[in-house]
Amino acid sequence: MRLILKLIALPLLLTVVLICLLGKFMMNTSSYVIGALLLVIGGCGIYCVFTANWKSLAILAVMGLAAFLLLFVAVWAVVTVEGIRDRLGEFIRS
């Protein structure tokens, strides 16, 4: 019975490894874009402070927070998939 479960888990492990690799690649490439976006948002925020445009500053702050949270959620998803990958690997090797 355990051998059958291991045979079923092997394609699942390969799928999870592929998702993990794609997730890491997407996270690394998107971090460059989000980093540049946060830099632009910070520059615009400094401009809004000097021009006393407080509504625009609030909008920019929300946009920056949303971009930061998006990156945080991506990292959390990749770490979760890596944990699943490790547990499946341990099950197959046992």
Short mmCIF file of N, CA, C and O in Angstrom, two decimals:
data_model
loop_
_atom_site.label_atom_id
_atom_site.label_comp_id
_atom_site.label_asym_id
_atom_site.label_seq_id
_atom_site.Cartn_x
_atom_site.Cartn_y
_atom_site.Cartn_z
N MET A 1 0.83 -1.20 0.00
CA MET A 1 0.00 0.00 0.00
C MET A 1 0.88 1.27 0.00
O MET A 1 0.58 2.23 -0.68
N ARG A 2 1.94 1.21 0.79
CA ARG A 2 2.82 2.37 0.89
C ARG A 2 3.55 2.64 -0.44
O ARG A 2 3.77 3.78 -0.81
N LEU A 3 3.87 1.56 -1.17
CA LEU A 3 4.52 1.71 -2.47
C LEU A 3 3.59 2.39 -3.47
O LEU A 3 4.03 3.23 -4.26
N ILE A 4 2.33 2.07 -3.42
CA ILE A 4 1.35 2.70 -4.32
C ILE A 4 1.25 4.19 -4.02
O ILE A 4 1.20 5.01 -4.94
N LEU A 5 1.23 4.53 -2.74
CA LEU A 5 1.17 5.95 -2.37
C LEU A 5 2.44 6.69 -2.80
O LEU A 5 2.37 7.85 -3.24
N LYS A 6 3.58 6.02 -2.73
CA LYS A 6 4.82 6.65 -3.18
C LYS A 6 4.81 6.86 -4.69
O LYS A 6 5.31 7.87 -5.18
N LEU A 7 4.25 5.91 -5.42
CA LEU A 7 4.16 6.06 -6.87
C LEU A 7 3.20 7.19 -7.25
O LEU A 7 3.40 7.88 -8.25
N ILE A 8 2.18 7.38 -6.46
CA ILE A 8 1.24 8.49 -6.71
C ILE A 8 1.89 9.82 -6.32
O ILE A 8 1.69 10.84 -6.98
N ALA A 9 2.71 9.81 -5.28
CA ALA A 9 3.34 11.04 -4.80
C ALA A 9 4.45 11.53 -5.71
O ALA A 9 4.77 12.72 -5.70
N LEU A 10 5.05 10.65 -6.50
CA LEU A 10 6.16 11.06 -7.35
C LEU A 10 5.76 12.08 -8.42
O LEU A 10 6.42 13.12 -8.54
N PRO A 11 4.69 11.87 -9.19
CA PRO A 11 4.30 12.93 -10.14
C PRO A 11 3.85 14.21 -9.43
O PRO A 11 4.08 15.31 -9.94
N LEU A 12 3.25 14.04 -8.26
CA LEU A 12 2.85 15.21 -7.48
C LEU A 12 4.09 16.00 -7.04
O LEU A 12 4.10 17.23 -7.08
N LEU A 13 5.15 15.27 -6.65
CA LEU A 13 6.40 15.92 -6.27
C LEU A 13 7.00 16.67 -7.45
O LEU A 13 7.47 17.81 -7.30
N LEU A 14 6.99 16.08 -8.61
CA LEU A 14 7.53 16.75 -9.79
C LEU A 14 6.74 18.01 -10.12
O LEU A 14 7.31 19.03 -10.50
N THR A 15 5.43 17.95 -9.96
CA THR A 15 4.59 19.13 -10.20
C THR A 15 4.89 20.23 -9.19
O THR A 15 5.01 21.40 -9.55
N VAL A 16 5.05 19.85 -7.94
CA VAL A 16 5.34 20.83 -6.89
C VAL A 16 6.72 21.45 -7.10
O VAL A 16 6.90 22.65 -6.90
N VAL A 17 7.70 20.64 -7.53
CA VAL A 17 9.03 21.18 -7.80
C VAL A 17 8.96 22.18 -8.95
O VAL A 17 9.59 23.25 -8.90
N LEU A 18 8.19 21.87 -9.99
CA LEU A 18 8.03 22.81 -11.10
C LEU A 18 7.37 24.11 -10.65
O LEU A 18 7.81 25.20 -11.02
N ILE A 19 6.34 24.00 -9.82
CA ILE A 19 5.68 25.20 -9.29
C ILE A 19 6.65 26.00 -8.44
O ILE A 19 6.68 27.24 -8.50
N CYS A 20 7.47 25.32 -7.66
CA CYS A 20 8.45 25.99 -6.80
C CYS A 20 9.48 26.76 -7.65
O CYS A 20 9.79 27.91 -7.35
N LEU A 21 9.97 26.12 -8.69
CA LEU A 21 10.96 26.80 -9.55
C LEU A 21 10.35 27.99 -10.27
O LEU A 21 10.96 29.06 -10.35
N LEU A 22 9.14 27.82 -10.79
CA LEU A 22 8.48 28.94 -11.46
C LEU A 22 8.17 30.07 -10.47
O LEU A 22 8.30 31.25 -10.80
N GLY A 23 7.76 29.70 -9.26
CA GLY A 23 7.48 30.71 -8.25
C GLY A 23 8.72 31.50 -7.86
O GLY A 23 8.67 32.72 -7.72
N LYS A 24 9.84 30.81 -7.71
CA LYS A 24 11.09 31.51 -7.39
C LYS A 24 11.51 32.44 -8.52
O LYS A 24 11.94 33.57 -8.29
N PHE A 25 11.39 31.94 -9.76
CA PHE A 25 11.76 32.77 -10.91
C PHE A 25 10.87 34.01 -11.00
O PHE A 25 11.36 35.13 -11.18
N MET A 26 9.57 33.81 -10.84
CA MET A 26 8.64 34.95 -10.91
C MET A 26 8.87 35.91 -9.76
O MET A 26 8.78 37.13 -9.94
N MET A 27 9.17 35.39 -8.57
CA MET A 27 9.40 36.25 -7.42
C MET A 27 10.66 37.08 -7.61
O MET A 27 10.69 38.28 -7.31
N ASN A 28 11.72 36.46 -8.13
CA ASN A 28 12.97 37.20 -8.33
C ASN A 28 12.82 38.27 -9.40
O ASN A 28 13.32 39.39 -9.23
N THR A 29 12.15 37.96 -10.48
CA THR A 29 11.99 38.97 -11.54
C THR A 29 11.02 40.06 -11.11
O THR A 29 11.25 41.23 -11.42
N SER A 30 9.98 39.70 -10.41
CA SER A 30 9.01 40.73 -10.00
C SER A 30 9.57 41.61 -8.90
O SER A 30 9.13 42.76 -8.74
N SER A 31 10.52 41.11 -8.12
CA SER A 31 11.09 41.94 -7.07
C SER A 31 11.86 43.13 -7.65
O SER A 31 11.90 44.19 -7.05
N TYR A 32 12.48 42.92 -8.81
CA TYR A 32 13.15 44.05 -9.47
C TYR A 32 12.13 45.11 -9.89
O TYR A 32 12.35 46.31 -9.71
N VAL A 33 11.02 44.67 -10.44
CA VAL A 33 9.98 45.60 -10.89
C VAL A 33 9.35 46.30 -9.70
O VAL A 33 9.16 47.52 -9.71
N ILE A 34 9.03 45.54 -8.66
CA ILE A 34 8.39 46.13 -7.49
C ILE A 34 9.36 47.06 -6.77
O ILE A 34 8.97 48.11 -6.25
N GLY A 35 10.64 46.71 -6.75
CA GLY A 35 11.65 47.59 -6.15
C GLY A 35 11.74 48.92 -6.87
O GLY A 35 11.79 49.99 -6.23
N ALA A 36 11.74 48.88 -8.20
CA ALA A 36 11.75 50.13 -8.97
C ALA A 36 10.46 50.92 -8.74
O ALA A 36 10.49 52.15 -8.63
N LEU A 37 9.34 50.21 -8.66
CA LEU A 37 8.07 50.88 -8.41
C LEU A 37 8.07 51.56 -7.05
O LEU A 37 7.61 52.71 -6.92
N LEU A 38 8.60 50.88 -6.03
CA LEU A 38 8.67 51.49 -4.70
C LEU A 38 9.60 52.70 -4.69
O LEU A 38 9.34 53.68 -3.97
N LEU A 39 10.66 52.66 -5.48
CA LEU A 39 11.56 53.80 -5.58
C LEU A 39 10.85 55.00 -6.20
O LEU A 39 10.97 56.14 -5.71
N VAL A 40 10.08 54.77 -7.24
CA VAL A 40 9.32 55.84 -7.89
C VAL A 40 8.25 56.38 -6.93
O VAL A 40 8.05 57.60 -6.82
N ILE A 41 7.57 55.47 -6.24
CA ILE A 41 6.54 55.90 -5.29
C ILE A 41 7.16 56.73 -4.17
O ILE A 41 6.60 57.74 -3.74
N GLY A 42 8.34 56.33 -3.70
CA GLY A 42 9.02 57.11 -2.66
C GLY A 42 9.41 58.50 -3.16
O GLY A 42 9.26 59.49 -2.44
N GLY A 43 9.91 58.57 -4.39
CA GLY A 43 10.26 59.88 -4.96
C GLY A 43 9.05 60.77 -5.12
O GLY A 43 9.09 61.97 -4.82
N CYS A 44 7.95 60.18 -5.59
CA CYS A 44 6.72 60.96 -5.72
C CYS A 44 6.18 61.37 -4.35
O CYS A 44 5.60 62.46 -4.20
N GLY A 45 6.38 60.52 -3.36
CA GLY A 45 5.95 60.86 -2.00
C GLY A 45 6.72 62.04 -1.44
O GLY A 45 6.15 62.93 -0.80
N ILE A 46 8.02 62.08 -1.70
CA ILE A 46 8.83 63.22 -1.27
C ILE A 46 8.37 64.49 -1.96
O ILE A 46 8.26 65.56 -1.34
N TYR A 47 8.06 64.39 -3.24
CA TYR A 47 7.54 65.56 -3.98
C TYR A 47 6.21 66.03 -3.39
O TYR A 47 5.99 67.23 -3.24
N CYS A 48 5.35 65.07 -3.03
CA CYS A 48 4.05 65.44 -2.46
C CYS A 48 4.21 66.11 -1.10
O CYS A 48 3.41 66.99 -0.74
N VAL A 49 5.21 65.72 -0.33
CA VAL A 49 5.45 66.36 0.96
C VAL A 49 5.87 67.81 0.76
O VAL A 49 5.39 68.72 1.44
N PHE A 50 6.77 68.05 -0.21
CA PHE A 50 7.24 69.41 -0.44
C PHE A 50 6.17 70.31 -1.05
O PHE A 50 6.18 71.52 -0.82
N THR A 51 5.25 69.73 -1.81
CA THR A 51 4.17 70.54 -2.40
C THR A 51 2.92 70.54 -1.54
O THR A 51 1.92 71.15 -1.92
N ALA A 52 2.96 69.87 -0.40
CA ALA A 52 1.83 69.78 0.54
C ALA A 52 0.58 69.23 -0.13
O ALA A 52 -0.53 69.69 0.07
N ASN A 53 0.77 68.18 -0.93
CA ASN A 53 -0.34 67.51 -1.60
C ASN A 53 -0.63 66.22 -0.81
O ASN A 53 -0.21 65.13 -1.17
N TRP A 54 -1.41 66.37 0.27
CA TRP A 54 -1.56 65.29 1.24
C TRP A 54 -2.44 64.16 0.74
O TRP A 54 -2.20 63.00 1.10
N LYS A 55 -3.43 64.46 -0.08
CA LYS A 55 -4.28 63.38 -0.60
C LYS A 55 -3.49 62.46 -1.52
O LYS A 55 -3.61 61.24 -1.46
N SER A 56 -2.66 63.05 -2.35
CA SER A 56 -1.83 62.24 -3.23
C SER A 56 -0.81 61.43 -2.44
O SER A 56 -0.48 60.30 -2.79
N LEU A 57 -0.31 62.02 -1.35
CA LEU A 57 0.63 61.30 -0.50
C LEU A 57 -0.04 60.09 0.13
O LEU A 57 0.57 59.01 0.21
N ALA A 58 -1.29 60.24 0.56
CA ALA A 58 -2.01 59.11 1.15
C ALA A 58 -2.23 58.01 0.11
O ALA A 58 -2.06 56.82 0.41
N ILE A 59 -2.58 58.40 -1.10
CA ILE A 59 -2.77 57.42 -2.18
C ILE A 59 -1.46 56.70 -2.48
O ILE A 59 -1.43 55.48 -2.65
N LEU A 60 -0.36 57.44 -2.53
CA LEU A 60 0.94 56.84 -2.78
C LEU A 60 1.35 55.90 -1.64
O LEU A 60 1.96 54.85 -1.89
N ALA A 61 1.03 56.26 -0.42
CA ALA A 61 1.36 55.40 0.71
C ALA A 61 0.60 54.07 0.63
O ALA A 61 1.17 53.00 0.88
N VAL A 62 -0.66 54.13 0.24
CA VAL A 62 -1.45 52.91 0.08
C VAL A 62 -0.90 52.07 -1.07
O VAL A 62 -0.80 50.84 -0.97
N MET A 63 -0.51 52.72 -2.16
CA MET A 63 0.07 51.99 -3.29
C MET A 63 1.39 51.32 -2.89
O MET A 63 1.64 50.18 -3.27
N GLY A 64 2.22 52.00 -2.14
CA GLY A 64 3.48 51.42 -1.67
C GLY A 64 3.25 50.24 -0.74
O GLY A 64 3.92 49.22 -0.84
N LEU A 65 2.28 50.38 0.16
CA LEU A 65 1.96 49.29 1.07
C LEU A 65 1.42 48.09 0.31
O LEU A 65 1.78 46.94 0.60
N ALA A 66 0.59 48.33 -0.70
CA ALA A 66 0.04 47.23 -1.50
C ALA A 66 1.15 46.52 -2.27
O ALA A 66 1.16 45.28 -2.36
N ALA A 67 2.10 47.26 -2.82
CA ALA A 67 3.21 46.64 -3.54
C ALA A 67 4.08 45.82 -2.60
O ALA A 67 4.50 44.71 -2.94
N PHE A 68 4.32 46.34 -1.41
CA PHE A 68 5.12 45.61 -0.42
C PHE A 68 4.40 44.34 0.03
O PHE A 68 5.00 43.28 0.15
N LEU A 69 3.10 44.43 0.25
CA LEU A 69 2.33 43.26 0.66
C LEU A 69 2.26 42.22 -0.45
O LEU A 69 2.25 41.02 -0.18
N LEU A 70 2.21 42.66 -1.70
CA LEU A 70 2.21 41.74 -2.82
C LEU A 70 3.50 40.92 -2.84
O LEU A 70 3.48 39.70 -3.03
N LEU A 71 4.62 41.57 -2.61
CA LEU A 71 5.90 40.86 -2.56
C LEU A 71 5.95 39.92 -1.36
O LEU A 71 6.45 38.80 -1.46
N PHE A 72 5.41 40.33 -0.23
CA PHE A 72 5.38 39.49 0.96
C PHE A 72 4.55 38.24 0.73
O PHE A 72 4.95 37.14 1.10
N VAL A 73 3.39 38.38 0.08
CA VAL A 73 2.53 37.23 -0.20
C VAL A 73 3.22 36.28 -1.17
O VAL A 73 3.11 35.05 -1.03
N ALA A 74 3.94 36.80 -2.14
CA ALA A 74 4.67 35.95 -3.09
C ALA A 74 5.74 35.13 -2.37
O ALA A 74 5.89 33.93 -2.63
N VAL A 75 6.47 35.75 -1.47
CA VAL A 75 7.50 35.03 -0.71
C VAL A 75 6.86 33.98 0.18
O VAL A 75 7.34 32.84 0.27
N TRP A 76 5.76 34.31 0.82
CA TRP A 76 5.06 33.36 1.68
C TRP A 76 4.58 32.15 0.87
O TRP A 76 4.70 31.00 1.33
N ALA A 77 4.05 32.38 -0.33
CA ALA A 77 3.57 31.28 -1.16
C ALA A 77 4.73 30.37 -1.58
O ALA A 77 4.59 29.13 -1.56
N VAL A 78 5.86 30.95 -1.94
CA VAL A 78 7.01 30.13 -2.35
C VAL A 78 7.53 29.32 -1.17
O VAL A 78 7.86 28.13 -1.32
N VAL A 79 7.60 29.89 0.00
CA VAL A 79 8.07 29.16 1.18
C VAL A 79 7.11 28.03 1.53
O VAL A 79 7.53 26.93 1.89
N THR A 80 5.82 28.25 1.39
CA THR A 80 4.83 27.21 1.66
C THR A 80 4.98 26.05 0.68
O THR A 80 4.96 24.88 1.07
N VAL A 81 5.16 26.37 -0.61
CA VAL A 81 5.33 25.32 -1.61
C VAL A 81 6.63 24.56 -1.38
O VAL A 81 6.69 23.34 -1.56
N GLU A 82 7.68 25.26 -0.94
CA GLU A 82 8.93 24.57 -0.62
C GLU A 82 8.76 23.60 0.55
O GLU A 82 9.34 22.52 0.56
N GLY A 83 7.96 23.97 1.53
CA GLY A 83 7.68 23.07 2.65
C GLY A 83 6.93 21.83 2.20
O GLY A 83 7.24 20.71 2.64
N ILE A 84 5.97 22.01 1.31
CA ILE A 84 5.24 20.87 0.76
C ILE A 84 6.19 19.97 -0.03
O ILE A 84 6.14 18.75 0.06
N ARG A 85 7.08 20.59 -0.81
CA ARG A 85 8.06 19.83 -1.59
C ARG A 85 8.96 19.00 -0.68
O ARG A 85 9.21 17.82 -0.94
N ASP A 86 9.42 19.59 0.41
CA ASP A 86 10.30 18.87 1.33
C ASP A 86 9.58 17.70 1.99
O ASP A 86 10.15 16.61 2.12
N ARG A 87 8.32 17.91 2.40
CA ARG A 87 7.58 16.82 3.04
C ARG A 87 7.29 15.69 2.06
O ARG A 87 7.37 14.51 2.44
N LEU A 88 6.97 16.03 0.81
CA LEU A 88 6.75 14.97 -0.18
C LEU A 88 8.05 14.20 -0.46
O LEU A 88 8.03 12.99 -0.62
N GLY A 89 9.16 14.92 -0.53
CA GLY A 89 10.45 14.26 -0.74
C GLY A 89 10.80 13.31 0.40
O GLY A 89 11.30 12.20 0.16
N GLU A 90 10.54 13.73 1.61
CA GLU A 90 10.81 12.86 2.77
C GLU A 90 9.90 11.63 2.74
O GLU A 90 10.34 10.53 3.09
N PHE A 91 8.66 11.82 2.32
CA PHE A 91 7.74 10.67 2.25
C PHE A 91 8.20 9.67 1.21
O PHE A 91 8.17 8.46 1.43
N ILE A 92 8.67 10.15 0.06
CA ILE A 92 9.11 9.24 -0.99
C ILE A 92 10.38 8.51 -0.58
O ILE A 92 10.56 7.32 -0.88
N ARG A 93 11.29 9.20 0.11
CA ARG A 93 12.54 8.59 0.53
C ARG A 93 12.40 7.64 1.72
O ARG A 93 13.30 6.86 2.00
N SER A 94 11.28 7.72 2.44
CA SER A 94 11.13 6.89 3.64
C SER A 94 10.81 5.44 3.30
O SER A 94 10.44 5.08 2.24
#
